[in-house]
Short mmCIF file of C-alpha atoms in Angstrom, two decimals:
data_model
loop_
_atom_site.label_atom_id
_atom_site.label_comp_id
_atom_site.label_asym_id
_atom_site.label_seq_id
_atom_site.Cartn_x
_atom_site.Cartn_y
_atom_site.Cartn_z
CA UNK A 1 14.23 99.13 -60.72
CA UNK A 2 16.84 96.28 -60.84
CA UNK A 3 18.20 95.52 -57.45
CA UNK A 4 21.39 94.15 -58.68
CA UNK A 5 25.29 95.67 -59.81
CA UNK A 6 26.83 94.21 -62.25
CA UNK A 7 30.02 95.31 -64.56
CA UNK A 8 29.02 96.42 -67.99
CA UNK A 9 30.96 94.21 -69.66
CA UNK A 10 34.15 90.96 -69.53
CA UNK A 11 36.67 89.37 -71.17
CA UNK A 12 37.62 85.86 -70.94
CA UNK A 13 39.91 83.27 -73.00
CA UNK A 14 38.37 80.06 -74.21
CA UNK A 15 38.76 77.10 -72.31
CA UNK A 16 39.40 79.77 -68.96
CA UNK A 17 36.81 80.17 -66.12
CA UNK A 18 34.34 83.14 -66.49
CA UNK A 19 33.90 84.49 -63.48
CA UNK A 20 30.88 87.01 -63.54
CA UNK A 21 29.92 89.45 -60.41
CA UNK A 22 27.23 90.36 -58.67
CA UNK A 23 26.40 92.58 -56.27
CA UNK A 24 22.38 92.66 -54.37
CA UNK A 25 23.57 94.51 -50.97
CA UNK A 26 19.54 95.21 -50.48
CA UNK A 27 17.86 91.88 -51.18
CA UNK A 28 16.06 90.41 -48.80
CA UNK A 29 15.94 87.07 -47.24
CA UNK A 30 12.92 85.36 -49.68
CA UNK A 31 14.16 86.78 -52.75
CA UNK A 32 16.71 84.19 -54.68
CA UNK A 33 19.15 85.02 -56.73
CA UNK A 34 18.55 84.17 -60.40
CA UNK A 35 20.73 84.25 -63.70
CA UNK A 36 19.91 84.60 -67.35
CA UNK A 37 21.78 84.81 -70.42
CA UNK A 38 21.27 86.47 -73.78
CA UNK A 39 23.07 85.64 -76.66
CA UNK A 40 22.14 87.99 -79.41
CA UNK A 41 18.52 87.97 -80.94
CA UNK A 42 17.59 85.19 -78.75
CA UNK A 43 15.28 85.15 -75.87
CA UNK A 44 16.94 85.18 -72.27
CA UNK A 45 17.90 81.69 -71.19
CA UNK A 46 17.74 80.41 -67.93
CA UNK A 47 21.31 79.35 -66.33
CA UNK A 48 20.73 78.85 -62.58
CA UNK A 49 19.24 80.18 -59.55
CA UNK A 50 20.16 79.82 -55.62
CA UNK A 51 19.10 81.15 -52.18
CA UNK A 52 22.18 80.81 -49.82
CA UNK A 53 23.59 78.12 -50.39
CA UNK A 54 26.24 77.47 -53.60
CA UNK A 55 24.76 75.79 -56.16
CA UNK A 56 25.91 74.01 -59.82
CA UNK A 57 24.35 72.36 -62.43
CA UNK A 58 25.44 71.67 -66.38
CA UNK A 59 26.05 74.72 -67.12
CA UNK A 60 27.57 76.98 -64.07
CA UNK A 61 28.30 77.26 -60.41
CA UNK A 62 26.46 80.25 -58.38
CA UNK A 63 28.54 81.03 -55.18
CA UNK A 64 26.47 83.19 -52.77
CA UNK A 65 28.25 85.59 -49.94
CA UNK A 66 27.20 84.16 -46.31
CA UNK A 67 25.81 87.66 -45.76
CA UNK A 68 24.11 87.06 -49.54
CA UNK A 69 25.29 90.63 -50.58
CA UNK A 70 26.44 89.50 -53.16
CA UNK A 71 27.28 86.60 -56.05
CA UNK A 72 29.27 84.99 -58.52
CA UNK A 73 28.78 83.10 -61.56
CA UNK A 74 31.07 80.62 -62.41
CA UNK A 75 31.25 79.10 -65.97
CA UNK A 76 34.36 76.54 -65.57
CA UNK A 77 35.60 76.15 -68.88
CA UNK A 78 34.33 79.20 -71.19
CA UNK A 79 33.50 78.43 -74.61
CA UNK A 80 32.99 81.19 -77.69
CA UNK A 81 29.45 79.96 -77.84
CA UNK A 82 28.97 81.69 -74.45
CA UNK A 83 29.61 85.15 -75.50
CA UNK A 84 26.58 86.82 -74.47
CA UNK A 85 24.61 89.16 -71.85
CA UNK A 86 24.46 87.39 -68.45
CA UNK A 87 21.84 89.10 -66.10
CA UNK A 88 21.71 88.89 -62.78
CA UNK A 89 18.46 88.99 -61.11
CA UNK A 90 16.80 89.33 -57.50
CA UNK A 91 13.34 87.56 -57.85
CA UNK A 92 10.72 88.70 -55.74
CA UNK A 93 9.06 85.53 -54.57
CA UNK A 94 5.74 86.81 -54.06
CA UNK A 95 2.69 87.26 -56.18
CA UNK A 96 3.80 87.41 -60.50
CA UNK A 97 7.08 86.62 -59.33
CA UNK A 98 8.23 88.55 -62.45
CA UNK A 99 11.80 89.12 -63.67
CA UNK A 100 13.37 92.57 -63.09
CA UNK A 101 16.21 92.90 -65.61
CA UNK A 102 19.04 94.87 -64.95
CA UNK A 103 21.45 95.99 -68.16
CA UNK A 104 23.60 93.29 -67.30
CA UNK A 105 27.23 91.99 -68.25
CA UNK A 106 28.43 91.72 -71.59
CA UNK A 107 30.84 88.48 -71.48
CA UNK A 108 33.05 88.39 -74.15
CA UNK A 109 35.09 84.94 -74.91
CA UNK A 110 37.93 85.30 -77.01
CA UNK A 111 39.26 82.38 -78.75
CA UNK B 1 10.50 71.69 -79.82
CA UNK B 2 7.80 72.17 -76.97
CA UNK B 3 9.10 75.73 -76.25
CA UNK B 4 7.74 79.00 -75.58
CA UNK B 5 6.27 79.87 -79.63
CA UNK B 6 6.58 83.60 -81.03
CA UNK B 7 4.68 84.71 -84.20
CA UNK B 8 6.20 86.41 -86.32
CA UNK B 9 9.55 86.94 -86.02
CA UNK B 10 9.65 90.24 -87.21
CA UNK B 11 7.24 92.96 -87.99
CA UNK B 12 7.71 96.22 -89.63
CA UNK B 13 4.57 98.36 -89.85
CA UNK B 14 3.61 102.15 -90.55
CA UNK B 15 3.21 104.76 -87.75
CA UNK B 16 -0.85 104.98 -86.68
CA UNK B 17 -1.02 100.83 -87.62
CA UNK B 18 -2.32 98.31 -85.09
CA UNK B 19 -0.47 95.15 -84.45
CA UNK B 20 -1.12 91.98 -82.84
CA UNK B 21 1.37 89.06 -81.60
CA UNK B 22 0.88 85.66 -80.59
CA UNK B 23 2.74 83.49 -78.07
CA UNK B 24 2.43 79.93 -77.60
CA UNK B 25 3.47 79.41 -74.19
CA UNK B 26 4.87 75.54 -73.11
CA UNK B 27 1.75 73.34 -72.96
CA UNK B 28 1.10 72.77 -69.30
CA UNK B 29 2.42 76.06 -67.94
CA UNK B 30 -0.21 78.28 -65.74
CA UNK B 31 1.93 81.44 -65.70
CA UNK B 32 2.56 83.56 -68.73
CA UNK B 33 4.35 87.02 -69.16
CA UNK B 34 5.19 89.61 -71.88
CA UNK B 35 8.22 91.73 -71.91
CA UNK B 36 9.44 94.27 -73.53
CA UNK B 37 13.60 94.76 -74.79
CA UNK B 38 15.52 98.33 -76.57
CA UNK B 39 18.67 98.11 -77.84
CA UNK B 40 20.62 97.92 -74.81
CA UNK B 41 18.37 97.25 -72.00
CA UNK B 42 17.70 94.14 -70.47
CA UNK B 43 13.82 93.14 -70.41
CA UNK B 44 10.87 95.40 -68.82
CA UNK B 45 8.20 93.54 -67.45
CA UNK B 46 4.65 94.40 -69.66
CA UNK B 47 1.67 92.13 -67.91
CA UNK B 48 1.72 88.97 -66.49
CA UNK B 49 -1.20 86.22 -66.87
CA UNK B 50 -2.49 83.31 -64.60
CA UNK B 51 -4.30 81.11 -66.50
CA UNK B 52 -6.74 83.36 -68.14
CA UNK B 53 -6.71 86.06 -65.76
CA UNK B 54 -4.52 89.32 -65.92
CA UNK B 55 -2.87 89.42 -62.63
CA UNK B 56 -0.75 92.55 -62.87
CA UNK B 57 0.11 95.37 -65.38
CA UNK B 58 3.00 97.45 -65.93
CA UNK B 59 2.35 101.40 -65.81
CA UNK B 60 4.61 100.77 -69.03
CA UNK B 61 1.66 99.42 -70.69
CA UNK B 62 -0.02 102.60 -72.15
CA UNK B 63 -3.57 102.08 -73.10
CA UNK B 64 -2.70 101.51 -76.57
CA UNK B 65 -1.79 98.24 -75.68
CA UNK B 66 -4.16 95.69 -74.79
CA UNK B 67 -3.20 91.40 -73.94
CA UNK B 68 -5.25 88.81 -73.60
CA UNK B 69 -5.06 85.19 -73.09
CA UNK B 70 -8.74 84.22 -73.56
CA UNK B 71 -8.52 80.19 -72.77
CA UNK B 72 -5.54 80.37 -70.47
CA UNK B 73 -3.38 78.82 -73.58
CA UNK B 74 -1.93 80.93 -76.38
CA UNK B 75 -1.87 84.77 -75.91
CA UNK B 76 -2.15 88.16 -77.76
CA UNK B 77 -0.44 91.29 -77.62
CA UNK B 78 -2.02 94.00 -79.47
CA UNK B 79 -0.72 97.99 -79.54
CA UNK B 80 -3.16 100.05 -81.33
CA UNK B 81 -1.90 103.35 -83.36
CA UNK B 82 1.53 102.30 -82.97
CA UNK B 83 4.14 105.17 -82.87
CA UNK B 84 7.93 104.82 -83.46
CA UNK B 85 9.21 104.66 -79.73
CA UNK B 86 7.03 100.80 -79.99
CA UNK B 87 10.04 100.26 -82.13
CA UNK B 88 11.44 96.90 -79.42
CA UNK B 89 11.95 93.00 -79.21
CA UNK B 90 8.55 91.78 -77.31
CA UNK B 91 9.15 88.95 -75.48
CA UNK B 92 6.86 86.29 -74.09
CA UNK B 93 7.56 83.68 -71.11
CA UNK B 94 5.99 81.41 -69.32
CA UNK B 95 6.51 79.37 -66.35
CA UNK B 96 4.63 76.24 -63.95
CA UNK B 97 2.66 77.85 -61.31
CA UNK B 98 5.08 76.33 -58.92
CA UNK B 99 7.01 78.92 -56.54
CA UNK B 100 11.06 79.23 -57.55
CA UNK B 101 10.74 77.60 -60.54
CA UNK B 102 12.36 79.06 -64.19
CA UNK B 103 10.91 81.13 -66.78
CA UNK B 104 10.93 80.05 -70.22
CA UNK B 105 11.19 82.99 -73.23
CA UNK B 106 9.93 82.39 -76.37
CA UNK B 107 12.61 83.99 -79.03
CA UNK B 108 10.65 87.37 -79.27
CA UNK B 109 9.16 89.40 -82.15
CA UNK B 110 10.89 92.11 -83.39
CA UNK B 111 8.71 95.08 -83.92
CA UNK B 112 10.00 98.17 -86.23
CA UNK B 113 7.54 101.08 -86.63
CA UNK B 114 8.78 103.56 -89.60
#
């Protein structure tokens, strides 16, 4: 089972900041957080990953709670071509190290 | 475009058929993995590859279906007597066998069982 909470789905306004929670009150402290994105009848697509500390690259900013409960993806300046599914994954950092999907957030950017 | 390869796209076959699909993972990745996607679920892991070996297997992997990734490149996913709840996107990834490093997914192939 997914260890994450997320909110089914969001709204934002192009050109605005999407700010996208999530919550992973039971992970532990080798698992990092990782996020996806899935715009329609696509594969998932890799956005960023982190293990306590904030992190950003070219596409978003992942801020991490100190207690690492929980996280936030940050995409500064929205555009309509990221309308899509955003997941939000605890990786277990052992053995396949597979991806356990949850049903993620449904981001909506509205021009 | 070196990326993760899906063939075909699509595939719509009778119920009791057998299907195979191929995925081309990126050239020098170790790591390969096949997923599974229903309208409105996020990805369940299938099976998961190093190299040429088959490290780990889903209990969602009935034993109609059978993968294999004979020279540790490309890789097959077969489902024998396919049935209508088959009916998904199957995905395929792949990844360095590098710790914390990302997945890759191919674009999937849509299966459709009627």
């Amino acid at each position: 089972d997914a260890k994450t909470t997320q909110p089914t789905s969001m709204d934002c306004a192009e050109g605005r900041a999407a700010n996208l929670p999530c919550n992973h009150s039971t992970i532990s402290g080798n698992e990092y957080v990782y996020w996806y994105r899935q715009i329609h009848s696509q594969g998932p697509q890799y956005i960023i990953h982190g293990l306590k500390n904030n992190e950003t690259n070219e596409m978003a900013s992942l801020i991490i709670t100190e207690d690492r409960k929980s996280s936030t993806l940050i995409l500064p300046h929205a555009t309509l071509r990221d309308t899509a599914v955003y997941y939000c994954i605890v990786r277990v950092m052992s053995g396949s190290e597979k991806l356990v999907f949850g049903k993620g957030t449904k981001l909506t950017v509205n021009p | 475009d070196t990326g993760v390869s899906q063939n075909p796209r699509h595939k719509i076959t009778k119920r009791g058929q057998n299907v195979t699909f191929r995925c081309d993972p990126i050239s020098e990745h170790n790591r390969l993995y096949w997923y599974r996607q229903t309208l409105g679920q996020g990805p369940e892991f299938l099976t998961y590859f190093q190299n040429e070996a088959q490290l780990e297997k889903s209990r969602l992997l009935s034993d109609r279906f059978s993968a294999e990734r004979p020279k540790g490149s490309f890789s097959t996913l077969e489902i024998q007597r396919t049935e209508q709840g088959d009916s998904a996107m199957y995905l395929c990834a792949s990844s360095l066998r590098v710790a914390n490093t990302e997945a890759f997914f191919g674009q999937g192939t849509r299966l459709t069982v009627v």
